Amino acid sequence: QVQLQQSGPGLVKPSGTLSLTCLVSGASITSSDWWIWIRQSPGKGLEWIAEINDSGSTYYNPSLKSRASLSLQKSKKQFYLTLSSVTAADTAVYFCARRFQWLAFDVWGQGILVTVSS
Amino acid sequence: DMQLTQSPSILSAFVGDRVTIACRASQRIDDWLAWYQQKPGKAPKLLIYKASHLQSGVPSRFSGSGFGTEFTLTIAGLQPDDFATYYCQQWNGYLTTFGQGTKLEIK
């Protein structure tokens, strides 16, 4: 059974950098899957941030204006999100997820609330 | 830009009712659409993928249909556990988009 476990700080200062980790268990990071970050602002809907595959290919949401960066370490079965120059508008619950062959997200992390505040 | 528009935004229903949620895409996406259920404080749960395929473990009272730009999620015989927020989602080759959500409330 594939599981995703997220970790990272819950508080980031304005203009700082948000860094989150997602650990994959129960499966390897393979070529058939993409690994995703999604966020949800308080009381709002879901916003796709970016995704990465096992070769390091990435797609990003243009609305984040190059502030987001994804990477992964297959040997550690981890993938990462960094979001730079954060503001209060980046306060959200951040989820990692897997996009499988049918282009849907079948496995999700538990979510982490990240608050941007001084 | 690709957009997904869900209707209604809020839906009130009784236990046992049959309800339908619509999702309209601004561009044709064949059948590459998924549906999720989200409860407060939890991650979304995949219900339907490729417009009509039921994800493993999801009750058969959930069904999806549609192709191109018009899609629907139907729940036949609402159970108390079904009251939640539902989202549609698509991937068009380089971007993922979610609908704005439909909150299903108990009447």
mmCIF file of C-alpha atoms in Angstrom:
data_model
loop_
_atom_site.group_PDB
_atom_site.id
_atom_site.type_symbol
_atom_site.label_atom_id
_atom_site.label_comp_id
_atom_site.label_asym_id
_atom_site.label_seq_id
_atom_site.Cartn_x
_atom_site.Cartn_y
_atom_site.Cartn_z
ATOM 1 C CA GLN A 1 0.000 0.000 0.000
ATOM 2 C CA VAL A 2 1.527 3.279 -1.120
ATOM 3 C CA GLN A 3 1.648 6.012 1.491
ATOM 4 C CA LEU A 4 2.969 9.560 1.478
ATOM 5 C CA GLN A 5 4.289 11.216 4.627
ATOM 6 C CA GLN A 6 4.884 14.953 4.616
ATOM 7 C CA SER A 7 7.256 16.927 6.815
ATOM 8 C CA GLY A 8 8.407 20.502 7.154
ATOM 9 C CA PRO A 9 8.018 23.642 9.242
ATOM 10 C CA GLY A 10 4.575 24.966 10.004
ATOM 11 C CA LEU A 11 5.674 28.598 10.220
ATOM 12 C CA VAL A 12 7.666 30.615 7.699
ATOM 13 C CA LYS A 13 8.515 34.318 7.842
ATOM 14 C CA PRO A 14 7.407 36.683 5.085
ATOM 15 C CA SER A 15 9.951 36.899 2.232
ATOM 16 C CA GLY A 16 11.422 33.610 3.408
ATOM 17 C CA THR A 17 11.469 30.202 1.747
ATOM 18 C CA LEU A 18 9.008 27.401 2.390
ATOM 19 C CA SER A 19 10.537 23.908 2.189
ATOM 20 C CA LEU A 20 8.556 20.689 2.417
ATOM 21 C CA THR A 21 9.438 17.002 2.044
ATOM 22 C CA CYS A 22 7.256 14.076 0.995
ATOM 23 C CA LEU A 23 8.402 10.526 1.771
ATOM 24 C CA VAL A 24 7.078 7.689 -0.399
ATOM 25 C CA SER A 25 6.559 4.306 1.250
ATOM 26 C CA GLY A 26 5.189 1.083 -0.179
ATOM 27 C CA ALA A 27 6.390 1.844 -3.707
ATOM 28 C CA SER A 28 9.348 3.090 -5.705
ATOM 29 C CA ILE A 29 9.496 6.343 -7.612
ATOM 30 C CA THR A 30 8.958 4.924 -11.102
ATOM 31 C CA SER A 31 8.565 6.246 -14.598
ATOM 32 C CA SER A 32 4.813 5.642 -14.727
ATOM 33 C CA ASP A 33 3.986 8.109 -11.977
ATOM 34 C CA TRP A 34 4.231 11.826 -11.368
ATOM 35 C CA TRP A 35 4.686 13.353 -7.927
ATOM 36 C CA ILE A 36 2.610 16.395 -7.133
ATOM 37 C CA TRP A 37 2.276 19.313 -4.762
ATOM 38 C CA ILE A 38 -1.125 20.897 -4.221
ATOM 39 C CA ARG A 39 -2.239 23.524 -1.730
ATOM 40 C CA GLN A 40 -5.468 24.736 -0.212
ATOM 41 C CA SER A 41 -5.801 28.168 1.350
ATOM 42 C CA PRO A 42 -8.028 28.331 4.439
ATOM 43 C CA GLY A 43 -11.641 27.854 3.421
ATOM 44 C CA LYS A 44 -10.746 27.763 -0.276
ATOM 45 C CA GLY A 45 -10.429 25.246 -3.086
ATOM 46 C CA LEU A 46 -7.520 23.168 -4.328
ATOM 47 C CA GLU A 47 -4.626 24.724 -6.249
ATOM 48 C CA TRP A 48 -2.128 22.612 -8.180
ATOM 49 C CA ILE A 49 1.430 23.861 -7.610
ATOM 50 C CA ALA A 50 3.729 21.615 -9.627
ATOM 51 C CA GLU A 51 4.730 18.060 -10.443
ATOM 52 C CA ILE A 52 7.861 16.034 -11.108
ATOM 53 C CA ASN A 53 8.617 12.587 -12.522
ATOM 54 C CA ASP A 54 11.427 10.113 -11.902
ATOM 55 C CA SER A 55 13.599 11.696 -14.589
ATOM 56 C CA GLY A 56 13.325 15.113 -12.993
ATOM 57 C CA SER A 57 10.996 16.557 -15.607
ATOM 58 C CA THR A 58 8.707 19.181 -14.136
ATOM 59 C CA TYR A 59 5.595 21.227 -14.785
ATOM 60 C CA TYR A 60 4.745 24.324 -12.769
ATOM 61 C CA ASN A 61 1.658 26.439 -12.252
ATOM 62 C CA PRO A 62 2.406 29.719 -14.074
ATOM 63 C CA SER A 63 0.575 31.660 -11.354
ATOM 64 C CA LEU A 64 3.464 31.048 -8.970
ATOM 65 C CA LYS A 65 5.779 33.047 -11.240
ATOM 66 C CA SER A 66 8.852 30.820 -10.916
ATOM 67 C CA ARG A 67 8.856 30.932 -7.118
ATOM 68 C CA ALA A 68 8.295 27.175 -6.878
ATOM 69 C CA SER A 69 10.946 24.517 -7.393
ATOM 70 C CA LEU A 70 10.635 20.718 -7.199
ATOM 71 C CA SER A 71 13.296 18.068 -6.826
ATOM 72 C CA LEU A 72 13.484 14.412 -5.866
ATOM 73 C CA GLN A 73 15.875 11.816 -4.528
ATOM 74 C CA LYS A 74 14.896 8.385 -5.806
ATOM 75 C CA SER A 75 17.304 6.578 -3.477
ATOM 76 C CA LYS A 76 15.652 8.184 -0.454
ATOM 77 C CA LYS A 77 12.161 7.886 -2.017
ATOM 78 C CA GLN A 78 11.580 11.536 -1.279
ATOM 79 C CA PHE A 79 10.490 14.548 -3.271
ATOM 80 C CA TYR A 80 10.629 18.182 -2.266
ATOM 81 C CA LEU A 81 8.967 21.553 -2.691
ATOM 82 C CA THR A 82 10.571 24.920 -2.163
ATOM 83 C CA LEU A 83 8.605 28.129 -2.526
ATOM 84 C CA SER A 84 10.557 31.353 -2.295
ATOM 85 C CA SER A 85 9.603 34.936 -1.414
ATOM 86 C CA VAL A 86 6.521 33.832 0.487
ATOM 87 C CA THR A 87 3.786 36.184 1.614
ATOM 88 C CA ALA A 88 0.675 35.781 3.721
ATOM 89 C CA ALA A 89 -1.132 34.676 0.545
ATOM 90 C CA ASP A 90 0.963 31.503 0.606
ATOM 91 C CA THR A 91 -0.562 30.442 3.929
ATOM 92 C CA ALA A 92 -2.263 27.151 3.146
ATOM 93 C CA VAL A 93 -2.440 23.437 3.788
ATOM 94 C CA TYR A 94 0.097 21.839 1.458
ATOM 95 C CA PHE A 95 -0.483 18.313 0.164
ATOM 96 C CA CYS A 96 1.781 15.971 -1.724
ATOM 97 C CA ALA A 97 0.178 13.374 -3.981
ATOM 98 C CA ARG A 98 0.820 10.815 -6.713
ATOM 99 C CA ARG A 99 -0.623 11.151 -10.211
ATOM 100 C CA PHE A 100 -0.975 7.702 -11.690
ATOM 101 C CA GLN A 101 -1.376 6.511 -15.276
ATOM 102 C CA TRP A 102 -5.004 7.621 -15.515
ATOM 103 C CA LEU A 103 -4.028 11.240 -14.800
ATOM 104 C CA ALA A 104 -5.719 11.383 -11.408
ATOM 105 C CA PHE A 105 -4.317 11.657 -7.901
ATOM 106 C CA ASP A 106 -4.800 8.328 -6.163
ATOM 107 C CA VAL A 107 -2.542 8.700 -3.116
ATOM 108 C CA TRP A 108 -2.276 11.791 -0.906
ATOM 109 C CA GLY A 109 -0.157 12.902 1.998
ATOM 110 C CA GLN A 110 -1.776 13.976 5.216
ATOM 111 C CA GLY A 111 -1.339 17.683 4.556
ATOM 112 C CA ILE A 112 0.678 20.286 6.438
ATOM 113 C CA LEU A 113 -0.598 23.719 7.416
ATOM 114 C CA VAL A 114 2.076 26.284 6.633
ATOM 115 C CA THR A 115 1.500 29.748 8.027
ATOM 116 C CA VAL A 116 3.431 32.731 6.714
ATOM 117 C CA SER A 117 3.791 35.200 9.541
ATOM 118 C CA SER A 118 6.445 37.193 11.336
ATOM 119 C CA ASP B 1 -6.535 29.090 -19.864
ATOM 120 C CA MET B 2 -8.314 25.868 -19.039
ATOM 121 C CA GLN B 3 -11.102 26.265 -16.516
ATOM 122 C CA LEU B 4 -13.432 23.814 -14.800
ATOM 123 C CA THR B 5 -16.754 25.192 -13.593
ATOM 124 C CA GLN B 6 -18.792 23.158 -11.141
ATOM 125 C CA SER B 7 -22.483 23.553 -10.423
ATOM 126 C CA PRO B 8 -24.081 24.008 -8.060
ATOM 127 C CA SER B 9 -21.648 25.484 -5.533
ATOM 128 C CA ILE B 10 -23.825 24.305 -2.662
ATOM 129 C CA LEU B 11 -26.285 21.417 -2.760
ATOM 130 C CA SER B 12 -28.695 20.508 0.034
ATOM 131 C CA ALA B 13 -30.176 17.021 0.075
ATOM 132 C CA PHE B 14 -31.706 14.362 2.307
ATOM 133 C CA VAL B 15 -30.221 11.006 3.212
ATOM 134 C CA GLY B 16 -31.392 8.589 0.533
ATOM 135 C CA ASP B 17 -31.642 11.192 -2.241
ATOM 136 C CA ARG B 18 -30.024 10.871 -5.654
ATOM 137 C CA VAL B 19 -27.882 13.921 -6.473
ATOM 138 C CA THR B 20 -25.898 15.084 -9.458
ATOM 139 C CA ILE B 21 -22.985 17.520 -9.598
ATOM 140 C CA ALA B 22 -21.926 19.010 -12.921
ATOM 141 C CA CYS B 23 -18.464 20.008 -14.142
ATOM 142 C CA ARG B 24 -17.964 21.952 -17.360
ATOM 143 C CA ALA B 25 -14.548 22.295 -19.007
ATOM 144 C CA SER B 26 -13.652 25.383 -21.030
ATOM 145 C CA GLN B 27 -11.835 23.196 -23.586
ATOM 146 C CA ARG B 28 -12.361 19.639 -24.744
ATOM 147 C CA ILE B 29 -10.557 17.118 -22.554
ATOM 148 C CA ASP B 30 -11.962 13.832 -23.945
ATOM 149 C CA ASP B 31 -12.588 11.786 -20.768
ATOM 150 C CA TRP B 32 -9.558 12.868 -18.755
ATOM 151 C CA LEU B 33 -11.542 14.015 -15.735
ATOM 152 C CA ALA B 34 -11.493 12.879 -12.130
ATOM 153 C CA TRP B 35 -13.722 13.468 -9.105
ATOM 154 C CA TYR B 36 -12.668 13.786 -5.459
ATOM 155 C CA GLN B 37 -14.416 13.921 -2.100
ATOM 156 C CA GLN B 38 -12.957 16.040 0.684
ATOM 157 C CA LYS B 39 -14.001 16.196 4.310
ATOM 158 C CA PRO B 40 -12.898 18.970 6.713
ATOM 159 C CA GLY B 41 -9.300 18.606 7.838
ATOM 160 C CA LYS B 42 -8.633 15.694 5.483
ATOM 161 C CA ALA B 43 -6.906 15.157 2.172
ATOM 162 C CA PRO B 44 -9.130 14.697 -0.865
ATOM 163 C CA LYS B 45 -10.087 11.135 -1.777
ATOM 164 C CA LEU B 46 -10.203 9.937 -5.384
ATOM 165 C CA LEU B 47 -13.663 8.657 -6.343
ATOM 166 C CA ILE B 48 -13.741 8.524 -10.142
ATOM 167 C CA TYR B 49 -10.992 8.647 -12.770
ATOM 168 C CA LYS B 50 -11.182 8.863 -16.558
ATOM 169 C CA ALA B 51 -14.689 10.315 -16.211
ATOM 170 C CA SER B 52 -16.484 7.070 -15.368
ATOM 171 C CA HIS B 53 -14.081 4.592 -13.763
ATOM 172 C CA LEU B 54 -14.747 3.888 -10.094
ATOM 173 C CA GLN B 55 -11.613 3.929 -7.940
ATOM 174 C CA SER B 56 -10.983 0.742 -5.999
ATOM 175 C CA GLY B 57 -12.800 0.681 -2.666
ATOM 176 C CA VAL B 58 -15.282 3.431 -3.538
ATOM 177 C CA PRO B 59 -18.949 2.456 -3.065
ATOM 178 C CA SER B 60 -20.905 1.726 -6.226
ATOM 179 C CA ARG B 61 -23.482 4.416 -5.414
ATOM 180 C CA PHE B 62 -20.936 6.846 -6.881
ATOM 181 C CA SER B 63 -20.831 7.082 -10.667
ATOM 182 C CA GLY B 64 -19.429 9.464 -13.249
ATOM 183 C CA SER B 65 -20.207 10.215 -16.859
ATOM 184 C CA GLY B 66 -19.373 12.627 -19.630
ATOM 185 C CA PHE B 67 -16.977 13.323 -22.479
ATOM 186 C CA GLY B 68 -15.509 16.389 -24.093
ATOM 187 C CA THR B 69 -16.600 19.356 -21.992
ATOM 188 C CA GLU B 70 -19.608 18.191 -19.934
ATOM 189 C CA PHE B 71 -19.284 15.819 -17.006
ATOM 190 C CA THR B 72 -21.395 14.702 -14.063
ATOM 191 C CA LEU B 73 -20.911 12.959 -10.744
ATOM 192 C CA THR B 74 -23.976 11.133 -9.426
ATOM 193 C CA ILE B 75 -24.507 9.751 -5.952
ATOM 194 C CA ALA B 76 -27.437 7.338 -5.784
ATOM 195 C CA GLY B 77 -28.912 6.933 -2.316
ATOM 196 C CA LEU B 78 -27.035 9.476 -0.201
ATOM 197 C CA GLN B 79 -25.515 8.175 2.995
ATOM 198 C CA PRO B 80 -24.613 10.343 6.039
ATOM 199 C CA ASP B 81 -20.922 9.792 5.233
ATOM 200 C CA ASP B 82 -21.353 11.413 1.793
ATOM 201 C CA PHE B 83 -21.886 14.942 3.056
ATOM 202 C CA ALA B 84 -18.646 16.626 2.064
ATOM 203 C CA THR B 85 -17.144 18.856 -0.626
ATOM 204 C CA TYR B 86 -16.611 17.445 -4.125
ATOM 205 C CA TYR B 87 -14.074 18.593 -6.716
ATOM 206 C CA CYS B 88 -13.526 17.778 -10.363
ATOM 207 C CA GLN B 89 -9.994 17.818 -11.807
ATOM 208 C CA GLN B 90 -8.365 17.587 -15.222
ATOM 209 C CA TRP B 91 -4.832 17.412 -16.640
ATOM 210 C CA ASN B 92 -4.360 18.746 -20.178
ATOM 211 C CA GLY B 93 -0.783 17.694 -20.804
ATOM 212 C CA TYR B 94 1.013 20.420 -18.901
ATOM 213 C CA LEU B 95 -1.415 21.882 -16.339
ATOM 214 C CA THR B 96 -3.740 20.475 -13.720
ATOM 215 C CA THR B 97 -6.933 22.367 -12.929
ATOM 216 C CA PHE B 98 -9.545 21.822 -10.242
ATOM 217 C CA GLY B 99 -13.134 22.947 -10.182
ATOM 218 C CA GLN B 100 -14.086 25.380 -7.428
ATOM 219 C CA GLY B 101 -15.889 22.685 -5.443
ATOM 220 C CA THR B 102 -19.455 21.703 -4.581
ATOM 221 C CA LYS B 103 -20.421 21.515 -0.935
ATOM 222 C CA LEU B 104 -23.027 18.821 -0.312
ATOM 223 C CA GLU B 105 -25.021 19.629 2.807
ATOM 224 C CA ILE B 106 -27.574 17.604 4.703
ATOM 225 C CA LYS B 107 -31.098 19.005 4.537
#
